[in-house]
């Protein structure tokens, strides 16, 4: 009986050490693989700057590999209050690097010599990006509608800062 208990304890200890070692090695391999998965950029905010006549996009890279925005494009659709004609600007070179796990502000200039955005105007922006693991191109599209909603959120933010 005594030899049986000793051999059972040795076997149990071997299983625990083997299981712990295998778990550790598997965990490290998975972590390395997940670290190489590129994230997709997420557009957090879009704000219109009247003075510079540009849209400022706050874009975050949730992945652990750097992303490069290679080009931008936009489609402008006028609202009811606007006198401006609809237009498209495409293939605007960007070359903006989004470092891993960080946030960057990207400027998108509207067409020169056009009037400022009016409530109801819609700008659809397309950002084309790539990551270092492949030569493929990917896109992120964001719709921005200028109007009272944006002004309300800005006013609410100012009130919260005042408190």
Coordinates of N, CA and C in Angstrom, one line a residue:
X1 N 0.8 -1.2 0.0 CA 0.0 0.0 0.0 C 0.9 1.3 0.0
X2 N 1.9 1.2 0.8 CA 2.8 2.3 0.9 C 3.4 2.7 -0.5
X3 N 3.9 1.7 -1.2 CA 4.5 2.0 -2.6 C 3.4 2.5 -3.5
X4 N 2.2 2.1 -3.4 CA 1.1 2.6 -4.2 C 0.9 4.1 -4.0
X5 N 0.9 4.5 -2.7 CA 0.7 5.9 -2.4 C 1.8 6.8 -2.9
X6 N 3.0 6.3 -2.7 CA 4.2 7.0 -3.2 C 4.1 7.2 -4.7
X7 N 3.9 6.1 -5.4 CA 3.8 6.2 -6.9 C 2.6 7.1 -7.3
X8 N 1.5 7.0 -6.6 CA 0.4 7.9 -7.0 C 0.7 9.4 -6.8
X9 N 1.4 9.7 -5.7 CA 1.8 11.1 -5.4 C 2.8 11.6 -6.5
X10 N 3.8 10.7 -6.8 CA 4.7 11.1 -7.9 C 4.0 11.3 -9.2
X11 N 3.1 10.4 -9.5 CA 2.3 10.6 -10.8 C 1.5 11.9 -10.7
X12 N 0.9 12.2 -9.6 CA 0.1 13.4 -9.5 C 0.9 14.6 -9.6
X13 N 2.1 14.6 -8.9 CA 3.0 15.7 -9.0 C 3.5 15.9 -10.5
X14 N 3.8 14.8 -11.2 CA 4.2 14.9 -12.6 C 3.1 15.5 -13.4
X15 N 1.9 15.1 -13.2 CA 0.8 15.7 -14.0 C 0.6 17.2 -13.7
X16 N 0.8 17.6 -12.5 CA 0.6 19.0 -12.1 C 1.8 19.8 -12.8
X17 N 3.0 19.3 -12.7 CA 4.1 20.0 -13.3 C 4.0 20.1 -14.8
X18 N 3.6 19.0 -15.4 CA 3.5 18.9 -16.8 C 2.3 19.8 -17.3
X19 N 1.2 19.8 -16.6 CA 0.1 20.6 -16.9 C 0.4 22.1 -16.8
X20 N 1.2 22.5 -15.8 CA 1.6 23.9 -15.6 C 2.5 24.3 -16.7
X21 N 3.5 23.5 -17.0 CA 4.4 23.8 -18.0 C 3.7 24.0 -19.4
X22 N 2.9 23.0 -19.7 CA 2.1 23.1 -21.0 C 1.2 24.3 -21.0
X23 N 0.6 24.7 -19.9 CA -0.2 25.9 -19.9 C 0.6 27.1 -20.1
X24 N 1.7 27.2 -19.5 CA 2.6 28.4 -19.6 C 3.1 28.5 -21.1
X25 N 3.5 27.4 -21.7 CA 4.0 27.5 -23.1 C 2.9 27.8 -24.0
X26 N 1.7 27.3 -23.8 CA 0.6 27.6 -24.7 C 0.2 29.0 -24.6
X27 N 0.1 29.5 -23.3 CA -0.3 30.9 -23.1 C 0.7 31.9 -23.8
X28 N 2.0 31.6 -23.7 CA 3.0 32.5 -24.3 C 2.9 32.5 -25.8
X29 N 2.6 31.3 -26.4 CA 2.5 31.2 -27.9 C 1.2 32.0 -28.3
X30 N 0.1 31.8 -27.6 CA -1.1 32.6 -27.9 C -0.9 34.1 -27.8
X31 N -0.2 34.5 -26.8 CA 0.0 35.9 -26.6 C 0.8 36.5 -27.8
X32 N 1.9 35.8 -28.2 CA 2.7 36.2 -29.3 C 1.8 36.3 -30.6
X33 N 1.0 35.3 -30.8 CA 0.1 35.3 -32.0 C -0.9 36.5 -32.0
X34 N -1.5 36.7 -30.8 CA -2.5 37.8 -30.7 C -1.8 39.1 -30.9
X35 N -0.6 39.3 -30.4 CA 0.1 40.5 -30.6 C 0.3 40.9 -32.0
X36 N 0.4 39.9 -32.9 CA 0.6 40.2 -34.3 C -0.6 40.4 -35.1
X37 N -1.8 40.3 -34.5 CA -3.0 40.5 -35.2 C -3.3 42.0 -35.3
X38 N -3.3 42.6 -36.5 CA -3.5 44.0 -36.6 C -5.0 44.4 -36.3
X39 N -5.1 45.5 -35.6 CA -6.5 46.0 -35.4 C -7.0 46.9 -36.5
X40 N -8.2 47.2 -36.5 CA -8.8 48.1 -37.5 C -9.0 49.5 -36.8
X41 N -8.6 50.5 -37.5 CA -8.7 51.8 -36.9 C -10.2 52.2 -36.6
X42 N -10.4 52.8 -35.5 CA -11.7 53.2 -35.0 C -11.8 54.7 -35.0
X43 N -12.8 55.3 -35.6 CA -13.0 56.8 -35.6 C -13.8 57.1 -34.4
X44 N -13.2 57.8 -33.5 CA -13.8 58.2 -32.2 C -14.7 59.4 -32.4
X45 N -14.1 60.5 -33.0 CA -14.9 61.7 -33.1 C -14.5 62.4 -34.5
X46 N -15.5 63.2 -34.9 CA -15.2 64.0 -36.1 C -15.7 65.4 -35.8
X47 N -14.9 66.4 -35.9 CA -15.2 67.8 -35.6 C -14.9 68.7 -36.7
X48 N -15.8 69.6 -37.0 CA -15.6 70.6 -38.1 C -14.9 71.8 -37.5
X49 N -13.8 72.3 -38.1 CA -13.1 73.5 -37.7 C -13.5 74.5 -38.8
X50 N -14.3 75.5 -38.4 CA -14.8 76.5 -39.4 C -13.6 77.4 -39.9
X51 N -12.7 77.8 -39.0 CA -11.6 78.7 -39.3 C -10.7 78.1 -40.4
X52 N -10.4 76.8 -40.3 CA -9.4 76.2 -41.2 C -10.2 75.5 -42.3
X53 N -11.5 75.3 -42.2 CA -12.3 74.7 -43.2 C -11.9 73.2 -43.4
X54 N -11.7 72.5 -42.3 CA -11.3 71.1 -42.3 C -12.1 70.3 -41.3
X55 N -12.1 69.0 -41.5 CA -12.7 68.1 -40.5 C -11.5 67.4 -39.8
X56 N -11.6 67.4 -38.5 CA -10.6 66.7 -37.6 C -11.2 65.4 -37.1
X57 N -10.5 64.3 -37.5 CA -11.0 63.0 -37.1 C -10.0 62.5 -36.1
X58 N -10.6 62.0 -34.9 CA -9.8 61.4 -33.9 C -9.9 59.9 -34.2
X59 N -8.7 59.3 -34.5 CA -8.7 57.9 -34.9 C -7.8 57.1 -33.9
X60 N -8.3 55.9 -33.5 CA -7.5 55.1 -32.6 C -7.1 53.8 -33.3
X61 N -6.0 53.3 -32.9 CA -5.5 52.0 -33.4 C -5.5 51.0 -32.2
X62 N -6.5 50.1 -32.1 CA -6.6 49.3 -30.9 C -5.7 48.0 -31.0
X63 N -5.0 47.9 -32.1 CA -4.2 46.7 -32.3 C -2.8 46.9 -31.8
X64 N -1.9 45.9 -31.9 CA -0.6 46.0 -31.4 C 0.4 46.1 -32.6
X65 N 0.0 46.3 -33.8 CA 0.9 46.5 -34.9 C 0.5 47.9 -35.5
X66 N 1.5 48.7 -36.0 CA 1.2 50.0 -36.5 C 0.4 49.9 -37.8
X67 N -0.4 50.9 -38.0 CA -1.2 51.0 -39.3 C -0.8 52.3 -40.0
X68 N -0.8 52.3 -41.3 CA -0.5 53.5 -42.1 C -1.7 53.8 -42.9
X69 N -2.2 55.0 -42.7 CA -3.3 55.6 -43.6 C -2.6 56.1 -44.8
X70 N -2.8 55.4 -46.0 CA -2.1 55.8 -47.2 C -2.9 56.8 -48.0
X71 N -4.2 56.8 -48.0 CA -4.9 57.9 -48.7 C -6.3 58.1 -48.0
X72 N -6.8 59.3 -48.4 CA -8.1 59.7 -47.9 C -9.0 60.1 -49.0
X73 N -10.3 60.1 -48.8 CA -11.2 60.6 -49.8 C -12.5 61.1 -49.1
X74 N -13.2 61.9 -49.8 CA -14.5 62.4 -49.2 C -15.5 62.6 -50.3
X75 N -16.8 62.5 -49.8 CA -17.9 62.8 -50.7 C -18.7 63.8 -49.9
X76 N -19.0 65.0 -50.5 CA -19.8 66.0 -49.8 C -21.1 66.0 -50.4
X77 N -22.2 66.0 -49.6 CA -23.6 66.1 -50.0 C -24.2 67.3 -49.3
X78 N -24.7 68.3 -50.0 CA -25.2 69.5 -49.3 C -26.6 69.2 -48.7
X79 N -26.8 69.9 -47.6 CA -28.1 69.8 -46.9 C -29.1 70.8 -47.5
X80 N -30.2 71.0 -46.8 CA -31.2 71.9 -47.3 C -30.8 73.3 -47.2
X81 N -30.0 73.7 -46.2 CA -29.6 75.1 -46.1 C -28.4 75.5 -46.9
X82 N -27.7 74.5 -47.5 CA -26.5 74.8 -48.2 C -26.8 75.2 -49.7
X83 N -26.0 76.1 -50.2 CA -26.0 76.5 -51.6 C -24.9 75.8 -52.4
X84 N -24.1 75.1 -51.7 CA -22.9 74.4 -52.4 C -23.4 73.2 -53.2
X85 N -22.6 72.9 -54.2 CA -22.9 71.7 -55.1 C -22.2 70.5 -54.4
X86 N -22.7 69.3 -54.7 CA -22.1 68.1 -54.2 C -20.8 67.9 -54.9
X87 N -19.8 67.3 -54.3 CA -18.5 67.1 -54.9 C -17.8 65.9 -54.2
X88 N -16.8 65.4 -55.0 CA -16.0 64.2 -54.5 C -14.6 64.6 -54.6
X89 N -13.8 64.3 -53.6 CA -12.4 64.4 -53.6 C -11.8 63.1 -53.3
X90 N -11.0 62.5 -54.2 CA -10.5 61.2 -53.9 C -9.0 61.1 -54.1
X91 N -8.4 60.0 -53.7 CA -7.0 59.8 -53.9 C -6.1 60.9 -53.3
X92 N -6.5 61.3 -52.1 CA -5.7 62.4 -51.4 C -4.6 61.6 -50.6
X93 N -3.3 61.8 -50.9 CA -2.3 61.1 -50.2 C -2.3 61.5 -48.7
X94 N -2.0 60.5 -47.9 CA -2.0 60.8 -46.4 C -0.7 60.5 -45.8
X95 N -0.3 59.2 -45.8 CA 0.9 58.7 -45.2 C 1.0 59.1 -43.7
X96 N -0.1 58.8 -43.0 CA -0.2 59.0 -41.5 C 0.0 57.6 -40.8
X97 N 0.9 57.6 -39.9 CA 1.1 56.3 -39.2 C 0.4 56.4 -37.9
X98 N -0.4 55.3 -37.7 CA -1.1 55.1 -36.4 C -0.3 54.1 -35.5
X99 N 0.4 54.6 -34.5 CA 1.2 53.7 -33.7 C 0.2 52.7 -32.9
X100 N 0.8 51.6 -32.5 CA -0.1 50.6 -31.8 C -0.6 51.2 -30.5
X101 N -1.9 50.9 -30.2 CA -2.5 51.2 -29.0 C -2.5 52.7 -28.7
X102 N -2.7 53.5 -29.7 CA -2.7 55.0 -29.6 C -3.8 55.7 -30.4
X103 N -3.9 57.0 -30.2 CA -4.9 57.8 -30.8 C -4.2 59.0 -31.6
X104 N -4.7 59.2 -32.8 CA -4.1 60.3 -33.6 C -5.2 61.1 -34.2
X105 N -4.9 62.4 -34.4 CA -5.9 63.3 -35.0 C -5.5 63.5 -36.5
X106 N -6.4 63.2 -37.4 CA -6.1 63.3 -38.8 C -7.0 64.4 -39.4
X107 N -6.4 65.3 -40.2 CA -7.1 66.4 -40.8 C -7.6 66.0 -42.2
X108 N -8.8 66.4 -42.5 CA -9.3 66.2 -43.9 C -9.8 67.5 -44.4
X109 N -9.0 68.1 -45.3 CA -9.4 69.4 -45.9 C -10.5 69.3 -46.8
X110 N -11.5 70.2 -46.7 CA -12.6 70.2 -47.6 C -12.1 71.0 -48.9
X111 N -12.9 70.9 -49.9 CA -12.6 71.6 -51.2 C -12.3 73.1 -51.0
X112 N -11.3 73.5 -51.6 CA -10.9 75.0 -51.5 C -12.0 75.8 -52.1
X113 N -12.1 77.0 -51.6 CA -13.1 78.0 -52.1 C -14.5 77.6 -52.1
X114 N -14.9 76.8 -51.1 CA -16.3 76.4 -50.9 C -16.7 77.0 -49.6
X115 N -18.0 77.2 -49.5 CA -18.5 77.8 -48.3 C -18.4 76.9 -47.1
X116 N -18.5 77.4 -45.9 CA -18.5 76.6 -44.7 C -19.7 75.7 -44.6
X117 N -19.5 74.6 -43.8 CA -20.6 73.6 -43.7 C -21.8 74.2 -43.0
X118 N -23.0 73.9 -43.5 CA -24.2 74.3 -42.9 C -24.9 73.1 -42.3
X119 N -25.8 73.4 -41.4 CA -26.5 72.2 -40.7 C -27.2 71.4 -41.8
X120 N -27.0 70.1 -41.7 CA -27.6 69.2 -42.6 C -26.6 68.7 -43.7
X121 N -25.5 69.4 -43.9 CA -24.5 68.9 -44.8 C -23.9 67.6 -44.3
X122 N -23.6 66.7 -45.3 CA -23.1 65.4 -44.9 C -21.7 65.2 -45.7
X123 N -20.7 64.8 -44.9 CA -19.4 64.4 -45.5 C -19.2 63.0 -45.1
X124 N -19.0 62.2 -46.2 CA -18.6 60.8 -46.0 C -17.1 60.7 -46.3
X125 N -16.3 60.3 -45.3 CA -14.9 60.2 -45.4 C -14.5 58.7 -45.5
X126 N -13.5 58.5 -46.4 CA -13.0 57.1 -46.5 C -11.5 57.2 -46.3
X127 N -11.0 56.4 -45.4 CA -9.6 56.3 -45.1 C -9.1 54.9 -45.5
X128 N -8.1 54.9 -46.4 CA -7.5 53.6 -46.8 C -6.2 53.4 -46.1
X129 N -6.1 52.2 -45.5 CA -4.9 51.9 -44.6 C -4.4 50.6 -44.9
X130 N -3.1 50.3 -44.5 CA -2.5 49.0 -44.6 C -1.7 48.8 -43.3
X131 N -1.3 47.5 -43.1 CA -0.5 47.1 -42.0 C 0.7 46.4 -42.5
X132 N 1.8 46.3 -41.7 CA 3.0 45.7 -42.2 C 3.0 44.2 -42.5
X133 N 2.0 43.5 -42.1 CA 1.9 42.1 -42.3 C 1.5 41.7 -43.7
X134 N 0.9 42.6 -44.5 CA 0.5 42.3 -45.9 C 0.5 43.6 -46.7
X135 N 0.4 43.4 -48.0 CA 0.4 44.5 -48.9 C -1.1 44.9 -49.3
X136 N -2.0 44.2 -48.7 CA -3.4 44.5 -49.0 C -3.8 45.9 -48.4
X137 N -4.8 46.5 -49.0 CA -5.4 47.8 -48.6 C -6.8 47.5 -48.0
X138 N -7.0 48.2 -46.9 CA -8.3 48.1 -46.2 C -8.9 49.5 -46.1
X139 N -10.2 49.6 -45.9 CA -10.9 50.9 -45.8 C -11.7 51.0 -44.6
X140 N -11.9 52.3 -44.1 CA -12.8 52.6 -43.0 C -13.6 53.8 -43.5
X141 N -14.9 53.7 -43.4 CA -15.8 54.8 -43.9 C -16.5 55.4 -42.7
X142 N -16.6 56.7 -42.7 CA -17.2 57.4 -41.6 C -18.1 58.5 -42.2
X143 N -19.4 58.6 -41.7 CA -20.3 59.6 -42.1 C -20.4 60.7 -41.1
X144 N -20.2 61.9 -41.5 CA -20.3 63.1 -40.6 C -21.4 64.0 -41.1
X145 N -22.4 64.2 -40.2 CA -23.5 65.2 -40.6 C -23.3 66.4 -39.7
X146 N -23.2 67.5 -40.3 CA -23.0 68.8 -39.6 C -24.4 69.3 -39.2
X147 N -24.5 69.7 -37.9 CA -25.8 70.2 -37.5 C -25.9 70.4 -36.0
X148 N -27.1 70.6 -35.6 CA -27.4 70.9 -34.2 C -26.9 69.8 -33.2
X149 N -26.9 68.5 -33.6 CA -26.4 67.5 -32.7 C -25.0 67.8 -32.3
X150 N -24.2 68.1 -33.2 CA -22.8 68.4 -32.9 C -22.6 69.6 -31.9
X151 N -23.4 70.6 -32.2 CA -23.4 71.8 -31.3 C -23.8 71.5 -29.9
X152 N -24.9 70.7 -29.8 CA -25.4 70.3 -28.5 C -24.3 69.5 -27.7
X153 N -23.7 68.6 -28.4 CA -22.6 67.8 -27.6 C -21.5 68.6 -27.2
X154 N -21.1 69.6 -28.1 CA -20.0 70.5 -27.7 C -20.4 71.4 -26.5
X155 N -21.7 71.9 -26.5 CA -22.2 72.7 -25.3 C -22.2 71.8 -24.1
X156 N -22.7 70.6 -24.2 CA -22.7 69.7 -23.0 C -21.3 69.5 -22.5
X157 N -20.3 69.3 -23.4 CA -19.0 69.1 -22.9 C -18.4 70.3 -22.2
X158 N -18.8 71.5 -22.7 CA -18.3 72.7 -22.0 C -19.0 72.9 -20.7
X159 N -20.3 72.5 -20.5 CA -20.9 72.6 -19.2 C -20.3 71.6 -18.2
X160 N -20.0 70.4 -18.7 CA -19.3 69.4 -17.8 C -18.0 69.9 -17.4
X161 N -17.2 70.6 -18.2 CA -15.9 71.1 -17.9 C -16.0 72.2 -16.9
X162 N -17.1 73.0 -17.0 CA -17.3 74.1 -16.1 C -17.6 73.7 -14.6
X163 N -18.2 72.5 -14.5 CA -18.6 71.9 -13.2 C -17.4 71.5 -12.5

